[in-house]
Coordinates of C-alpha atoms in Angstrom, one line a residue:
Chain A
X278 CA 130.8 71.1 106.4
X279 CA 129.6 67.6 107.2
X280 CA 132.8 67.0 109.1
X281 CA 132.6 70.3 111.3
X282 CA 129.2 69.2 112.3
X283 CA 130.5 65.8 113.2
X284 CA 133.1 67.5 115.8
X285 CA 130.4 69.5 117.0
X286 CA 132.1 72.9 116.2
X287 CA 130.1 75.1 116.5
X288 CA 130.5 78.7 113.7
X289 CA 128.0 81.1 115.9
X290 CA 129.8 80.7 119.2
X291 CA 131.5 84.2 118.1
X292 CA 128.1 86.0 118.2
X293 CA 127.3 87.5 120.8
X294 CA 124.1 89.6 120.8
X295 CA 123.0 92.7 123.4
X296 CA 123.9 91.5 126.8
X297 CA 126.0 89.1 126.2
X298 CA 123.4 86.4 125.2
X299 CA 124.8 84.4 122.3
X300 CA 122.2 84.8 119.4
X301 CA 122.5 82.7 116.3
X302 CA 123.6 84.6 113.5
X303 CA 121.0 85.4 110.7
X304 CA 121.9 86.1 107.2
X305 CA 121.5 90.1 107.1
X306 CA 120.4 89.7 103.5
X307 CA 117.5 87.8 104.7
X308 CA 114.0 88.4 103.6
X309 CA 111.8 87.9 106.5
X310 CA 113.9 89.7 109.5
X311 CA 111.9 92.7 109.6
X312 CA 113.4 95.1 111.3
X313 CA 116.2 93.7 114.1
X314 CA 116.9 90.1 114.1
X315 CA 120.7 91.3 114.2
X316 CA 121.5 93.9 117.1
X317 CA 122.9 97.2 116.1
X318 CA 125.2 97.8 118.4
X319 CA 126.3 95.3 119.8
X320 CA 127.1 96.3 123.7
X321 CA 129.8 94.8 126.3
X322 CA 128.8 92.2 128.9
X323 CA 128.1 93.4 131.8
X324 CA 127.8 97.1 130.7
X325 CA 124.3 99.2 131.6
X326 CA 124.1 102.4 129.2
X327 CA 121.8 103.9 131.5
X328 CA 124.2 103.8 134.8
X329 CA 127.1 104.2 132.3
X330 CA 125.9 107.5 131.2
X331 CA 124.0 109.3 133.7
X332 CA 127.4 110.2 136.0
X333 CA 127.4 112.5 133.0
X334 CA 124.1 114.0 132.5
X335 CA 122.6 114.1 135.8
X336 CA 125.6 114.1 137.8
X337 CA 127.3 116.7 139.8
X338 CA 130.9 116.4 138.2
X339 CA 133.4 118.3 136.0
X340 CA 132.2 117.0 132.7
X341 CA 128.6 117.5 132.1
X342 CA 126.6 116.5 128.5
X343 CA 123.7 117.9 127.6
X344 CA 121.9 116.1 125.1
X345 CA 119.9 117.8 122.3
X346 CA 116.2 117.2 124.0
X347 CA 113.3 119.5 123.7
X348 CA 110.5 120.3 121.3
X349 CA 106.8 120.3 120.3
X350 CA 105.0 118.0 117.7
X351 CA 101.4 117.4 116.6
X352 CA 99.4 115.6 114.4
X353 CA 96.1 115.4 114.0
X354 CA 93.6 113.1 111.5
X355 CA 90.4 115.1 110.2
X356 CA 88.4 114.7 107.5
X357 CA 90.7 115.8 104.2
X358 CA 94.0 113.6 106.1
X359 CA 96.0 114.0 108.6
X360 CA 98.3 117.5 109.3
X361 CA 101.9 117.3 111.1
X362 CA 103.3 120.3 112.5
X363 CA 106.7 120.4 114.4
X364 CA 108.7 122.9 115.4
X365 CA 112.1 123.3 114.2
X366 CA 114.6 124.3 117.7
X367 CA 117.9 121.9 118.8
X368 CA 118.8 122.6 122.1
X369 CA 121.5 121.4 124.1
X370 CA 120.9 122.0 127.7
X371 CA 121.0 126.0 127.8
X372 CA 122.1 126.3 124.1
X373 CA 120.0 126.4 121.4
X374 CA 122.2 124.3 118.6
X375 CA 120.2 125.2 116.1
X376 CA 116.8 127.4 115.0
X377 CA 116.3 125.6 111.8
X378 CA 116.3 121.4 112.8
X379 CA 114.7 119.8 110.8
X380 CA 112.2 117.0 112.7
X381 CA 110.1 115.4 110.2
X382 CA 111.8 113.0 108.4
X383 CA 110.2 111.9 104.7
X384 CA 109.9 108.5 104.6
X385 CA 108.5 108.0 100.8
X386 CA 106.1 110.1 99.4
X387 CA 103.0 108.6 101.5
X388 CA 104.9 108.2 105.1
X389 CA 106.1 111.0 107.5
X390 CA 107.6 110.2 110.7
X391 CA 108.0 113.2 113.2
X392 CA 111.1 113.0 116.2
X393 CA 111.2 114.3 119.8
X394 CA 113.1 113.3 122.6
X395 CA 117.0 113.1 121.4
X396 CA 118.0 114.4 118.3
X397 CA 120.3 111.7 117.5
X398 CA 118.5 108.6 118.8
X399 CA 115.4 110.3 116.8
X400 CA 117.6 110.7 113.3
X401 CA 119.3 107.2 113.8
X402 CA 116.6 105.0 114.4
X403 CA 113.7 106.8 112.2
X404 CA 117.0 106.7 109.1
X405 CA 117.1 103.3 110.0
X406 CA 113.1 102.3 109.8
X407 CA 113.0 104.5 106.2
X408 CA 115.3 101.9 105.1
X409 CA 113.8 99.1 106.0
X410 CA 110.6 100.6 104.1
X411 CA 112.5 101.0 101.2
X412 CA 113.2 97.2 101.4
X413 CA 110.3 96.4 102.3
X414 CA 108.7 97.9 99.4
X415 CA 111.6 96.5 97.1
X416 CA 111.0 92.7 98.6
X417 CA 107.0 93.0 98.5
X418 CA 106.4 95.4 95.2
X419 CA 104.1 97.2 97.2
X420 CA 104.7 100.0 99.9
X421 CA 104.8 99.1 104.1
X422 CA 101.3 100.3 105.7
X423 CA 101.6 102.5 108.1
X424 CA 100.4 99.8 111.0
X425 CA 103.4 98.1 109.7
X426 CA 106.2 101.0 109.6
X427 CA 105.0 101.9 113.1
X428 CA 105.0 98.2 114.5
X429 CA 108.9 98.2 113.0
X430 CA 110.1 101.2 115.1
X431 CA 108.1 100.2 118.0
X432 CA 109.7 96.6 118.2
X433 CA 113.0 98.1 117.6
X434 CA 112.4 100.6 120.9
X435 CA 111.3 97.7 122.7
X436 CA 114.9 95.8 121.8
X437 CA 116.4 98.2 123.3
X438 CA 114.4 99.0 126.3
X439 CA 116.2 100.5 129.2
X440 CA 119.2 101.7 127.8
X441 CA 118.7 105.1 127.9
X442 CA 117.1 105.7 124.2
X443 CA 114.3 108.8 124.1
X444 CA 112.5 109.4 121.7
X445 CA 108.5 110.4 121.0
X446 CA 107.8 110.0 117.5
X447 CA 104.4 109.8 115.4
X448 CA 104.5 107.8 111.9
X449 CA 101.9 109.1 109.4
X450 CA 100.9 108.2 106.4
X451 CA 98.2 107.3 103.8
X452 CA 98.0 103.2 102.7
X453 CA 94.9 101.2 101.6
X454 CA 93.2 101.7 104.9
X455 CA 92.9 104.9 104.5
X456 CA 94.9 108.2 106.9
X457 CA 97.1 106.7 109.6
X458 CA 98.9 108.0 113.0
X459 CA 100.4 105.8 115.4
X460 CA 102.4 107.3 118.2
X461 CA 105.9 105.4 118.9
X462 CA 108.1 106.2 121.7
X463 CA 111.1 105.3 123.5
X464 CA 109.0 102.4 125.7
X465 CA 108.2 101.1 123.4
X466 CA 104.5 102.3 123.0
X467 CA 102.3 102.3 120.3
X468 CA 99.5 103.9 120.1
X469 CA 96.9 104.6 116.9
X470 CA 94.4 107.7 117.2
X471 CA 93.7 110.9 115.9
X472 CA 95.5 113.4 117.8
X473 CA 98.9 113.2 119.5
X474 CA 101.4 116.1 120.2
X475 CA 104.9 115.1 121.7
X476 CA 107.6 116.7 123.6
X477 CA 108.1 119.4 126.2
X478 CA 106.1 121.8 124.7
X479 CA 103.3 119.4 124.1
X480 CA 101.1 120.4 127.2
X481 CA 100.9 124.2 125.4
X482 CA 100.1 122.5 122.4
X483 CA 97.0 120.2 123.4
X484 CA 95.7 122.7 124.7
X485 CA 95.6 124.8 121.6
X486 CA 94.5 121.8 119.6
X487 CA 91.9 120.1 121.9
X488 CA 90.0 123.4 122.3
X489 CA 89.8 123.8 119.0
X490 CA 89.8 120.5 117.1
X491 CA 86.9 118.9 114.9
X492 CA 87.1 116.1 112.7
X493 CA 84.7 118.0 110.0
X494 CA 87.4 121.1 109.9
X495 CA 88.5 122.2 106.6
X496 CA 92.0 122.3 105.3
X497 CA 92.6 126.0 106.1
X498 CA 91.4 125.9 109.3
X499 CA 93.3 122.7 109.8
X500 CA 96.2 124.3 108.8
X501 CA 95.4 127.4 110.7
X502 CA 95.5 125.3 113.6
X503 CA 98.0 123.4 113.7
X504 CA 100.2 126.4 113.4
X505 CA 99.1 127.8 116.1
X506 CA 99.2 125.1 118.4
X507 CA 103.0 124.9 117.9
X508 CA 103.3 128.7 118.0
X509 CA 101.7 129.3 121.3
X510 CA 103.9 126.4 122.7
X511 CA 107.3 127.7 121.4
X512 CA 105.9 131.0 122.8
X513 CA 105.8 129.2 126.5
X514 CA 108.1 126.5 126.5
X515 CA 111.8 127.3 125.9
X516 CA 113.1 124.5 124.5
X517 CA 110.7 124.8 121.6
X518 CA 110.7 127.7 119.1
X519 CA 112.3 128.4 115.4
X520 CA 109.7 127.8 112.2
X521 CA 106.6 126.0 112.4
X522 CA 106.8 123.3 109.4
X523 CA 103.6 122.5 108.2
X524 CA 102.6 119.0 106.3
X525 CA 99.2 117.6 105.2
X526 CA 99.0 114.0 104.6
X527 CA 96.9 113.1 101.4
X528 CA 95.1 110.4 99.5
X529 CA 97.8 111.3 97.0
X530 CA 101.3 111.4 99.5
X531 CA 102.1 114.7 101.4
X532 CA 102.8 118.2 100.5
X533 CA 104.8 120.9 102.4
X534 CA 102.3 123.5 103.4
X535 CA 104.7 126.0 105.2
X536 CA 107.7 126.8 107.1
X537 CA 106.4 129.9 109.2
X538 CA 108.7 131.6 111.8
X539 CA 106.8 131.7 114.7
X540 CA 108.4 135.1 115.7
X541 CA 105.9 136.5 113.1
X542 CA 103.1 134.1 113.6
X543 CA 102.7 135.2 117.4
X544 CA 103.0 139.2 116.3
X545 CA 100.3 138.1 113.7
X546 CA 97.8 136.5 116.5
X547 CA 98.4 139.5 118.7
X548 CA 97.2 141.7 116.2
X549 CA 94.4 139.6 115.6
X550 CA 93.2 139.7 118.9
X551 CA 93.1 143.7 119.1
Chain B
X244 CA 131.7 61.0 85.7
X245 CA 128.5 62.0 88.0
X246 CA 129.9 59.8 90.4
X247 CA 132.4 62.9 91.4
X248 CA 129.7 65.5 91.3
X249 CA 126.4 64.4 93.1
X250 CA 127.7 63.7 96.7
X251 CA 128.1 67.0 98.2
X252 CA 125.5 69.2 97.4
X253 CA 127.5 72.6 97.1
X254 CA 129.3 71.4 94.0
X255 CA 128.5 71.7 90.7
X256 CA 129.3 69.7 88.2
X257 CA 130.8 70.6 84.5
X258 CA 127.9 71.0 82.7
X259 CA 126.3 73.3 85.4
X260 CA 124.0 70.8 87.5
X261 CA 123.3 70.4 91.0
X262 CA 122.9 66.7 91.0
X263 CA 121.4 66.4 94.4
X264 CA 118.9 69.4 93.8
X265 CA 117.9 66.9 90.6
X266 CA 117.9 63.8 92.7
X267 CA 115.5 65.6 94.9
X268 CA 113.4 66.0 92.7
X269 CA 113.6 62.4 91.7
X270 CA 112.5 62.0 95.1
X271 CA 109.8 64.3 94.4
X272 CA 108.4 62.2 91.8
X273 CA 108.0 59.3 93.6
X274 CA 105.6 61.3 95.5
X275 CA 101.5 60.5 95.5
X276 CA 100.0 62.6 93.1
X277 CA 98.4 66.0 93.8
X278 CA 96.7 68.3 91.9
X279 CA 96.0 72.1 92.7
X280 CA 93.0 74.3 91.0
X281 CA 92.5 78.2 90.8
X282 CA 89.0 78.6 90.3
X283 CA 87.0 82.1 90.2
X284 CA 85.9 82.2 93.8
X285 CA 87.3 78.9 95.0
X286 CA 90.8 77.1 95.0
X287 CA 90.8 73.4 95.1
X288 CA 93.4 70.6 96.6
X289 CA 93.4 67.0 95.5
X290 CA 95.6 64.6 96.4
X291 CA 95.6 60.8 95.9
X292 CA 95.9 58.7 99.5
X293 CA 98.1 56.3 99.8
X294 CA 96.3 53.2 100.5
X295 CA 96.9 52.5 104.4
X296 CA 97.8 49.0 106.0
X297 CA 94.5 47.4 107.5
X298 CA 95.8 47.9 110.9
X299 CA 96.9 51.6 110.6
X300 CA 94.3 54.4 111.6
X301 CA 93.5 56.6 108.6
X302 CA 93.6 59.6 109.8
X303 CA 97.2 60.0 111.4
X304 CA 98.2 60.8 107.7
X305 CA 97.7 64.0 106.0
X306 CA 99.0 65.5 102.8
X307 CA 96.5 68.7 103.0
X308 CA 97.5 70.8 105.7
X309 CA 96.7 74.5 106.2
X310 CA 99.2 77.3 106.7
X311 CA 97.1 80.1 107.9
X312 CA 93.0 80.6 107.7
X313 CA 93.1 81.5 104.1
X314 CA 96.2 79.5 103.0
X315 CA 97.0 75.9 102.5
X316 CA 99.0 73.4 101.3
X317 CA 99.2 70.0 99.3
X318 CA 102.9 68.2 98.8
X319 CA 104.8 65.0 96.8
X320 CA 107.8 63.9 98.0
X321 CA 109.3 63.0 101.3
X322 CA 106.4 63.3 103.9
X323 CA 108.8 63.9 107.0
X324 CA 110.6 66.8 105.0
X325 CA 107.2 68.6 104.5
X326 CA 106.4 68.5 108.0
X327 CA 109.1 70.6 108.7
X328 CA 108.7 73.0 106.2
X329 CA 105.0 73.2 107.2
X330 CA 106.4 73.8 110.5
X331 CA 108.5 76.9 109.7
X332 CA 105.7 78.4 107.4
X333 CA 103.3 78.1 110.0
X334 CA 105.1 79.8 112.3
X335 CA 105.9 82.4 109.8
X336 CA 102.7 83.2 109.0
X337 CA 101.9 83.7 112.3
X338 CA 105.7 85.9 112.6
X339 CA 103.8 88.2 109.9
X340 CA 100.6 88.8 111.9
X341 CA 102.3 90.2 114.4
X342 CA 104.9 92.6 112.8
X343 CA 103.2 93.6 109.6
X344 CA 99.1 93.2 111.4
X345 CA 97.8 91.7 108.3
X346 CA 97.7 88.3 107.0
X347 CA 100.4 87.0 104.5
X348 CA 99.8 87.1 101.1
X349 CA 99.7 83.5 98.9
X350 CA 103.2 85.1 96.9
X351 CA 104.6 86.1 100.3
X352 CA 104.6 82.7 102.3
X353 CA 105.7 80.8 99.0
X354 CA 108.5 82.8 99.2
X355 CA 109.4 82.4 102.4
X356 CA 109.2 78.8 101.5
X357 CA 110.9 79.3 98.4
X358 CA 114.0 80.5 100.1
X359 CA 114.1 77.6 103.0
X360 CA 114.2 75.1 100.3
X361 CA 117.2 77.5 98.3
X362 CA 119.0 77.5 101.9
X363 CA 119.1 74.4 101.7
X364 CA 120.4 73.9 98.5
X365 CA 123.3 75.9 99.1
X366 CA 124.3 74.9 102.7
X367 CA 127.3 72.3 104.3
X368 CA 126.6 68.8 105.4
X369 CA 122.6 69.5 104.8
X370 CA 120.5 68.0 101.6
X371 CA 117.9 69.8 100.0
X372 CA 114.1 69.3 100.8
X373 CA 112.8 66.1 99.2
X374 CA 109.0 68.4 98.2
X375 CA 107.3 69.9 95.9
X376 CA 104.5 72.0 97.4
X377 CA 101.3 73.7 96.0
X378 CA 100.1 76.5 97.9
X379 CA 96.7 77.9 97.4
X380 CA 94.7 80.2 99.0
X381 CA 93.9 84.0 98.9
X382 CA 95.2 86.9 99.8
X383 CA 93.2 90.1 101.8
X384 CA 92.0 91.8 98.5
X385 CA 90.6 88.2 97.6
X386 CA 92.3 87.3 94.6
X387 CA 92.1 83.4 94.7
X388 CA 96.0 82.3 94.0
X389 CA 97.9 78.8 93.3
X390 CA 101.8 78.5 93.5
X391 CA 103.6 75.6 93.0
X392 CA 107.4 75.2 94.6
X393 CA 110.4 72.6 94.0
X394 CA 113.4 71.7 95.8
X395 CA 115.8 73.8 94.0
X396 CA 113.8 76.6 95.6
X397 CA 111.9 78.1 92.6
X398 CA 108.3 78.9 92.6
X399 CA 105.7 80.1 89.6
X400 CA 102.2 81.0 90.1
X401 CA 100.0 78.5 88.2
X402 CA 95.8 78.0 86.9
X403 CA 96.3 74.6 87.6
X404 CA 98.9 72.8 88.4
X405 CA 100.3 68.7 89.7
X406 CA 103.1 67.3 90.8
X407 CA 104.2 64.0 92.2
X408 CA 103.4 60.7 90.3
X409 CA 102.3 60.9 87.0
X410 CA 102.0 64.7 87.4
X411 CA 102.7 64.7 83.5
X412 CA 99.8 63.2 82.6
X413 CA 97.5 65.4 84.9
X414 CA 99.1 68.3 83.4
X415 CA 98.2 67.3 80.1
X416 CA 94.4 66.8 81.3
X417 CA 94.4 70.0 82.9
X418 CA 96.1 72.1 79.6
X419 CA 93.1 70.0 77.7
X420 CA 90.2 70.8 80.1
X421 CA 91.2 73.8 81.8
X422 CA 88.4 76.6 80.5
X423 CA 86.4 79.2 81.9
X424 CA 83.6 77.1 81.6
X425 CA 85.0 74.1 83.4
X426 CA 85.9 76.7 86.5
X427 CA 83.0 78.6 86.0
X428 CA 80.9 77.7 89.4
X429 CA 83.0 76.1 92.5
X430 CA 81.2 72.3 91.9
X431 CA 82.7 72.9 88.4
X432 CA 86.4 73.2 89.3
X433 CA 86.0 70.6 92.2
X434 CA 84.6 68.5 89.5
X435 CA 88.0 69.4 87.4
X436 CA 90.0 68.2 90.3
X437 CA 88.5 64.8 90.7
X438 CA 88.5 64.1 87.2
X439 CA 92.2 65.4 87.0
X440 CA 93.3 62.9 89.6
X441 CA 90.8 60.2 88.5
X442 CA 92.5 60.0 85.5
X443 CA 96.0 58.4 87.4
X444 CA 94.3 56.7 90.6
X445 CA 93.8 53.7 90.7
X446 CA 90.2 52.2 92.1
X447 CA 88.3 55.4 91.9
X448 CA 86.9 58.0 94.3
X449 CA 87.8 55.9 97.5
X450 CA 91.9 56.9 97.3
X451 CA 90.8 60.8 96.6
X452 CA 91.2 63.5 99.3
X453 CA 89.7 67.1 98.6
X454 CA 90.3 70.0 99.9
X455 CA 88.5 73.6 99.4
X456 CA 89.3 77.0 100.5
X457 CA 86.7 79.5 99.6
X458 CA 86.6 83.6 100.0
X459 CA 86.5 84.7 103.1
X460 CA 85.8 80.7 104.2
X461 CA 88.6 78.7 106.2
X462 CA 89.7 75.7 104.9
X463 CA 87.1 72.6 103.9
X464 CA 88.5 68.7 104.0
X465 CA 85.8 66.9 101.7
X466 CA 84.2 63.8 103.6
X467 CA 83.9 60.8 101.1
X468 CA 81.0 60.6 100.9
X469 CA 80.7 64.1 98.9
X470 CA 83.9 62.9 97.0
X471 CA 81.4 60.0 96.3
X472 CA 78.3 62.0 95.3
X473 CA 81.2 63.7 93.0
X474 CA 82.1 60.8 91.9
X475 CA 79.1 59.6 90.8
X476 CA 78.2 62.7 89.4
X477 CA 80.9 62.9 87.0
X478 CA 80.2 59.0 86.0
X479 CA 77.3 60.3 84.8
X480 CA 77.9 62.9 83.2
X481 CA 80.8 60.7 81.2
X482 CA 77.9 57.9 80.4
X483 CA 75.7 60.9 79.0
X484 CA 78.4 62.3 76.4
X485 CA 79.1 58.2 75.8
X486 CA 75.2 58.5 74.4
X487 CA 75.5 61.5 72.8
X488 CA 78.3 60.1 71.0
X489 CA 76.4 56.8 69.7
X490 CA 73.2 58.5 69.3
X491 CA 75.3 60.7 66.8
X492 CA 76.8 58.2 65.1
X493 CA 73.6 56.2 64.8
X494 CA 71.3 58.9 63.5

């Protein structure tokens, strides 16, 4: 109100953004904040996640977390699209939490977002950028290119830069400029190009793909090799392993190509090879 | 009765107005005239200038300003309010490049305009924006667009549109002459938009600003003299058909 002005009251001292810095309040229904104008969490003054938490991870006392880490992406672009294969383990230190996790997350029927690093910061965040796609799409009556979608996760890493996040994730999908990958991660990097694999077992996995990788392959062979990039690396790395699950990006949205237990894919290859 | 209703502006009154949303616009008509044309590969600005005061430099007052490269605007109404506005959308614009990589669309910044001027209308202890705007330009797949905005924070997309003074009677040139023949080449709809504004300026082609965005071409501010060539052009044209005419009855 007038008056309240007059006095010089002021409504948004109560804010208080990450770190402590007072940031004015924006309406959350607002068109035009893509992505984080309002902080998510909002954290204490004074408080560092990173020093905060690693007593627990890293240190040598009684109460030791291990957070769910560990796993091997790709994603390549070649001439029919772009083909995202992931593995599917959870593991939490020394326990595998689960054979069957699922790491690709469906954005809409023309986006895919794949997740490495930390299970939960992967899930949160990449649940958080499908929504703001939805809106996006909602507010503009046309869907979020993929430059876009990845340039929205990538700012929200960078807003909360040192504190601990980790996560490796690619975002692809098919808009009006044609097949897109962009490689996001936890530093906030973004990076657009046609091949990118992510995770521990990545190193197994490039060099599967980069020795046998052409743009002009066809879609079997794509296929073929995608799964057996991410088969030799759960083979080698131990944090990686499960079912291979397979998707090919088209002009026309993504389809589910497989979900291939790599148990069976490695007897499979080492028959092959006899 | 109004008395009760119009002075603070989140209060509406019996009969379901927002009297200072309506006094804006009062204030909006008051406003120079300007006139905004979609053509087929062009969009055109005119707006009349407001004779200056012999001492006063000319060109320290501007009612054309662009947004972005392919997006500009024309307003009537309060000339300090649409600096402002111009402000935010500017930066806005550029707000978009960054996040979403590609340039806004027309729909998209009138929008964002759209909603500042609604803000306003339902805020404490601030007034509503004294503009109307017309925002032309094109978006990235080249479709040539023209929206017009008002205080109360709605916006339409338009063929042709004007606002300020005497924006009635432009309108009702523009529903008479607006064809697909007056728009067909980008001289033609210029042409439309001088005779448009000709038709409630006074003292001819001298008080007439012009502006042109073209595809894939930034924005163009029309020296006088081409408004004058214009000008002349149409007079011409006009003293032809006045022969035509007489020859017609004669015969």
């Amino acid at each position: 109100m007038a008056l309240l002005d007059v006095c010089g009251y002021r409504d948004g001292d109560r804010s208080a953004g990450p770190f402590g810095t007072r940031g004015t309040v924006m309406d959350r229904s607002s068109h035009f904040s893509f992505g984080m104008k309002t902080a998510e969490f909002a954290v204490p003054v004074g408080v560092d996640p990173q020093a905060f938490l690693s007593p627990y991870t890293a240190g040598e006392g009684d109460v030791r977390i291990h957070l769910n880490h560990g796993t091997t992406t790709l994603a390549f672009k070649f001439q029919h699209g772009v083909v995202v294969a992931v593995d599917s383990r959870a593991s939490a230190g020394n326990y595998i939490a689960s054979k069957d996790a699922n790491k690709v997350i469906e954005i809409n029927p023309y986006l895919l977002g794949t997740m490495s690093g930390s299970a939960a910061d992967c899930q949160y965040w990449e649940r958080l950028l499908a929504k703001e796609c939805r809106l996006f799409k909602l507010r503009n009556k046309e869907r979020i290119s993929v430059c876009a979608a990845s340039k929205l996760l990538s700012n929200m890493m960078c807003e909360y830069r040192g504190m601990g996040l980790s996560m490796g994730s690619m975002i692809c999908g098919w808009d009006k400029q044609g097949p897109g990958l962009y490689y996001v991660d936890d530093n906030g990097t973004r990076l657009s190009g046609q091949l990118f694999s992510t995770g521990c077992g990545s190193s197994y996995a490039y060099g599967v793909v980069d020795s046998g990788y052409r743009y002009d392959l066809s879609v079997e062979e794509a296929y073929d090799l995608g799964r057996r990039a991410i088969a030799h690396a759960t083979h080698r790395d131990a944090y990686s392993g499960g079912v291979v699950n397979l998707y090919h990006m088209r002009q026309d949205g993504w389809i589910k190509i497989c979900k291939d237990d790599v148990a069976e894919l490695i007897h499979q290859y080492a028959l092959e090879n006899k | 009765m109004t008395a009760r209703y119009d002075r603070a502006i989140t209060v509406f009154s019996p009969d379901g107005h927002l009297f200072q949303v309506e006094y804006a616009q009062e204030a909006v008509k008051k406003g120079s005239t300007a006139v905004g044309i979609r053509g087929k590969n062009i969009v055109v600005l005119g707006v009349e200038k407001k004779s200056v005061a012999k001492l006063q430099e000319e060109r320290t007052v501007r009612k054309i300003c662009a947004l972005d490269e392919h997006v500009c605007m024309a307003f009537a109404g309060l000339t300090a309010d649409a600096r402002i506005v111009i402000n935010r959308a500017r930066v806005e614009c550029q707000s978009h490049r960054l996040t979403v990589e590609d340039p806004v669309t027309v729909e998209y910044i009138t929008r964002y305009i759209a909603t500042l001027k609604q803000r306003y209308t339902q805020s404490n202890g601030r007034r509503p924006f004294g503009i109307s705007a017309l925002i032309v330009g094109f978006d990235y797949d080249g479709t040539p667009r023209l929206y017009q905005t008002d205080p109360s924070g709605t916006y339409h997309a338009w063929k042709a549109n004007a606002i300020g003074r005497s924006a009635k009677t432009v309108r009702e040139f523009l529903e008479k002459n607006y064809t697909e023949e007056a728009i067909a080449t980008d001289k033609e709809a210029m042409k439309l938009a001088i005779k448009a504004l000709l038709e409630v300026v006074q003292s001819g082609g001298k008080n007439i600003e012009l502006a042109i965005i073209g595809r894939n071409q930034p924005l163009k501010i029309l020296e006088s003299k081409e408004i004058e060539t214009l000008v002349a052009e149409i007079e011409k044209e006009k003293e032809e058909e006045a022969e035509k005419k007489k020859q017609k009855k004669t015969t």
